[in-house]
CSV table of C-alpha atoms in Angstrom, one decimal:
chain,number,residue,atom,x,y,z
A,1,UNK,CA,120.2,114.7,125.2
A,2,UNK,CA,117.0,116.8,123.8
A,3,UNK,CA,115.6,116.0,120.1
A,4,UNK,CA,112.7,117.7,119.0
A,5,UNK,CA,109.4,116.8,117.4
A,6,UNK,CA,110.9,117.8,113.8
A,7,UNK,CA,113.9,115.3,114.1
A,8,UNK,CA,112.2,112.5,115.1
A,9,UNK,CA,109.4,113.2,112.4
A,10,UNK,CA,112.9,113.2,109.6
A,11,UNK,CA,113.6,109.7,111.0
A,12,UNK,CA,110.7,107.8,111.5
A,13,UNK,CA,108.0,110.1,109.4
A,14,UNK,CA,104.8,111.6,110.5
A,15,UNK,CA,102.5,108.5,109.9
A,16,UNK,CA,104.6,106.8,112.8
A,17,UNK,CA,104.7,109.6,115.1
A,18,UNK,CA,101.4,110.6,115.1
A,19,UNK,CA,100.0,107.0,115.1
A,20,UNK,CA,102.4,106.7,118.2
A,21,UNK,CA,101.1,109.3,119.9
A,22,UNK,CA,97.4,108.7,119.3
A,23,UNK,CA,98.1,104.8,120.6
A,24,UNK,CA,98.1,106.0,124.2
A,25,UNK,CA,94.9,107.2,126.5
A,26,UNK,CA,95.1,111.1,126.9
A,27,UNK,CA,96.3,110.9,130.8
A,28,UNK,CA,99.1,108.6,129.9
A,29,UNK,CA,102.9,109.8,129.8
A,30,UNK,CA,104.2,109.9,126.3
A,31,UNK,CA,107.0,107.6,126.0
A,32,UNK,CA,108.4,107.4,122.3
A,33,UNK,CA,110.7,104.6,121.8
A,34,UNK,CA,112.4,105.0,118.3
A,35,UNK,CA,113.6,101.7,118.4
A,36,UNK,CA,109.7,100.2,118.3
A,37,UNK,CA,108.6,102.8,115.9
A,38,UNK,CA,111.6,101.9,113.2
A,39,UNK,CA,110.9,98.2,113.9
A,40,UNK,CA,108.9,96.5,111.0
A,41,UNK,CA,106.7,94.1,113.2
A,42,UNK,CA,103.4,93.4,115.3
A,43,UNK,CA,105.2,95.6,118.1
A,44,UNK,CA,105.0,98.7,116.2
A,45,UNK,CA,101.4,99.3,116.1
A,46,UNK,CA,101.5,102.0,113.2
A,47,UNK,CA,103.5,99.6,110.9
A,48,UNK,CA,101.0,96.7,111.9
A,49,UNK,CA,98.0,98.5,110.8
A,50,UNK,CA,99.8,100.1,107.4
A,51,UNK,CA,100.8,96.4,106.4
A,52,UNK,CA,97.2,95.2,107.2
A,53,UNK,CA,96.1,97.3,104.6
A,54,UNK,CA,99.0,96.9,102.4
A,55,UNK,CA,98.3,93.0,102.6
A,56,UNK,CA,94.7,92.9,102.2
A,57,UNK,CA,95.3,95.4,99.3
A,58,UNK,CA,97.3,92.7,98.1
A,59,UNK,CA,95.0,90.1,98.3
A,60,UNK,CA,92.5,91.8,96.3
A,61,UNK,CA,95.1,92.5,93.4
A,62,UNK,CA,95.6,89.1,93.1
A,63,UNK,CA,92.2,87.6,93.1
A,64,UNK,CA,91.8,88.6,89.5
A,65,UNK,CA,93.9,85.7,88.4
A,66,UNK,CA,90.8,83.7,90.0
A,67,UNK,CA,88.4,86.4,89.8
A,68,UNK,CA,89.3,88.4,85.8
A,69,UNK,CA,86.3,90.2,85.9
A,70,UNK,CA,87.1,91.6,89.5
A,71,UNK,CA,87.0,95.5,89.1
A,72,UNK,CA,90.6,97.5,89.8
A,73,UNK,CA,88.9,100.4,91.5
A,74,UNK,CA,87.3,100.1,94.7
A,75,UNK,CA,83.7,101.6,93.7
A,76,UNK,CA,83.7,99.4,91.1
A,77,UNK,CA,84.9,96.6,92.8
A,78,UNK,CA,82.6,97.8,95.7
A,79,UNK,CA,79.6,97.5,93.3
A,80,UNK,CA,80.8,94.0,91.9
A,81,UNK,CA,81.1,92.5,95.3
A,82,UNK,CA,77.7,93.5,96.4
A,83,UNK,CA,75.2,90.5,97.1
A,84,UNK,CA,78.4,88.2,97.4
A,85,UNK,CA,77.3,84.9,99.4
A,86,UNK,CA,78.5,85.8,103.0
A,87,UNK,CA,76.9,82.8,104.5
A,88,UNK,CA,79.9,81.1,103.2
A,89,UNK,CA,81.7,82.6,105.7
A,90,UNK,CA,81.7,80.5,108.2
A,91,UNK,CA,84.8,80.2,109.8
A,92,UNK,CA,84.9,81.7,113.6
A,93,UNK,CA,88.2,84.0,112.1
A,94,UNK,CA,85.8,85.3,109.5
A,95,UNK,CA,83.1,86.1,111.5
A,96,UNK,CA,85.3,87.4,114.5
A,97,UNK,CA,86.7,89.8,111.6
A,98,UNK,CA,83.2,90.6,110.4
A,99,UNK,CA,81.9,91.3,113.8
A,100,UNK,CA,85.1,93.8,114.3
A,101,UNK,CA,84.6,95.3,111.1
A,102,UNK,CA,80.8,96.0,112.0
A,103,UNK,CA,81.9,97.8,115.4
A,104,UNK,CA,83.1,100.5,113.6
A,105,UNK,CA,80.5,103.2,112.9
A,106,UNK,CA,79.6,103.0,116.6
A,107,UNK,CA,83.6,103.2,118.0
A,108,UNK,CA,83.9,106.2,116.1
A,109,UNK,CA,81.1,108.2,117.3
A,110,UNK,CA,82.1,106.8,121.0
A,111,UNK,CA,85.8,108.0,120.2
A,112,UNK,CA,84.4,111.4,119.4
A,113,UNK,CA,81.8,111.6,121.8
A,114,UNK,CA,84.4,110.9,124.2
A,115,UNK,CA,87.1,113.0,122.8
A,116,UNK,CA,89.3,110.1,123.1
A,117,UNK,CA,91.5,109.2,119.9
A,118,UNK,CA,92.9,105.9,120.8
A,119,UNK,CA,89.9,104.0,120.8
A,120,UNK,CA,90.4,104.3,117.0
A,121,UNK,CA,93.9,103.8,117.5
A,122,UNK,CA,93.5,100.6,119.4
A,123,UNK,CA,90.4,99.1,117.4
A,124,UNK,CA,92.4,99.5,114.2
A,125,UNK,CA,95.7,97.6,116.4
A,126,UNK,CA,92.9,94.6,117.0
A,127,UNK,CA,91.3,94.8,113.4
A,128,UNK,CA,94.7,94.5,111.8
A,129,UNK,CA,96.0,92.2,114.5
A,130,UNK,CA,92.6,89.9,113.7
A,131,UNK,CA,93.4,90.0,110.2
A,132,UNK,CA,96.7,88.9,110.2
A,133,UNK,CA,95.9,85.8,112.3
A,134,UNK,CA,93.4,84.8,109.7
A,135,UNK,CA,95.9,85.7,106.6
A,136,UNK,CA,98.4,83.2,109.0
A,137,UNK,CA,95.6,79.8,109.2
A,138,UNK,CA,95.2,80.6,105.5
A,139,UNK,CA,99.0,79.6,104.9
A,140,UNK,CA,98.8,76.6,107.3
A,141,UNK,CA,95.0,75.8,106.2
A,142,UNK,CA,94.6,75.8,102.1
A,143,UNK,CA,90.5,75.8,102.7
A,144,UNK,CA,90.9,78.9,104.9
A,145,UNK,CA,92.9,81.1,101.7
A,146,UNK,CA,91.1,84.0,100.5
A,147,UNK,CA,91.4,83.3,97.1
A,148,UNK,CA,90.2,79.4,96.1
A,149,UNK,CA,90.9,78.7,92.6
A,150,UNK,CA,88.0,76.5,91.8
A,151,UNK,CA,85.3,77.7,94.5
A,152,UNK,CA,84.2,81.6,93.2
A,153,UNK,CA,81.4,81.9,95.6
A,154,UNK,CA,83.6,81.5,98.8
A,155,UNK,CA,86.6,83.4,96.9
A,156,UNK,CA,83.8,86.5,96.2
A,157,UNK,CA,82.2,86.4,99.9
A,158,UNK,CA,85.9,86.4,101.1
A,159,UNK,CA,86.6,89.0,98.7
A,160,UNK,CA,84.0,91.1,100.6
A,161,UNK,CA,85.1,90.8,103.9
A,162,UNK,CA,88.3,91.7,102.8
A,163,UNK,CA,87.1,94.9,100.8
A,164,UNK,CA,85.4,96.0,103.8
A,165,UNK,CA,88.6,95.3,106.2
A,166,UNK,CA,90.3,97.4,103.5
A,167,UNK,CA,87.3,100.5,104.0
A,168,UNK,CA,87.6,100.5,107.8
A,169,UNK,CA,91.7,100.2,108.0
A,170,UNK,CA,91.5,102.9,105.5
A,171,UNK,CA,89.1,105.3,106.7
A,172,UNK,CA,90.1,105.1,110.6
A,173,UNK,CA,94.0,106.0,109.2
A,174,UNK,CA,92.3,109.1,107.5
A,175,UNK,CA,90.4,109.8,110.7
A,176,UNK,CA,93.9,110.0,112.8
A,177,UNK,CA,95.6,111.7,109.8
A,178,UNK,CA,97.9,108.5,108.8
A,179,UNK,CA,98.5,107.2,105.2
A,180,UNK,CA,97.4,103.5,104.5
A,181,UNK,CA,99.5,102.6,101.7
A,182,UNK,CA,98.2,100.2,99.4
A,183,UNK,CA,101.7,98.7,99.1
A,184,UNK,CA,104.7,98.5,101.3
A,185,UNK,CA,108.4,97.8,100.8
């Protein structure tokens, strides 16, 4: 049965096929599963990355019932956050995810230099992927929550980390043409 490019960007939209077929090294066969691409978890790489942002987004939306005077728009917010105390971020999750995050500048320009694609594709997989697993110990670990009602300091250096997570999910889906929503449903 043959089905072209344009039908399986009506089913599944571009974001997921052009995520799809940047998430494989240039010498390897395309294989397009349409099942994994529709499929709303950790095995569909494009819909992994999206929600990353989408949650992290989320986080920040809500940290002004702890945080009111927490700026709406990212400069703003940007600007607010500066200077935030990141020595209390100690946890080896958050400094794993700051380390990841800090790879960035230097991935890109090997991408390009390389002409190689995925390497964004894959470092945004592991950034998300690193992300969620902290979000995850933050549910089972109440100390480990981004947002701590009566601890501003740690709640504003988390804050941070997760404004820059939000910069670098955002800006490598730019770089490989892909929306990062800032919710999903």
């Amino acid at each position: 049965e043959f089905v072209t490019l344009r039908d399986v960007v009506e089913e599944v939209g571009k974001d997921a096929v052009r995520f799809d077929m940047l998430y494989r090294k240039n010498d390897a066969a395309l294989d397009f599963d349409l099942a994994k691409v529709i499929e709303a978890s950790r095995d569909n790489p494009v819909f992994y990355v999206q929600y990353g942002h989408a949650r992290a987004q989320s986080v920040l939306r809500n940290a002004r019932a702890a945080l009111p005077d927490l700026p709406t728009q990212a400069a703003a917010r940007v600007a607010w956050l500066k200077g935030a105390p990141l020595d209390r971020l100690s946890d080896e999750g958050e400094v794993a995810l700051l380390k990841r995050i800090a790879l960035y500048p230097r991935l890109v320009e090997a991408a390009a230099g390389a002409h190689e694609p995925h390497r964004v594709a894959f470092y945004l997989y592991e950034l998300a992927s690193e992300f969620h697993a902290l979000w995850t110990r933050g549910t089972a670990l109440p100390h480990l929550r981004f947002i701590i009602e009566n601890d501003p300091e740690t709640t504003k250096a988390r804050l941070s980390l997760i404004q820059g997570l939000v910069y670098v999910l955002a800006s490598g889906l730019a770089l490989l043409g892909v929306g990062a929503p800032d919710e999903m449903r």
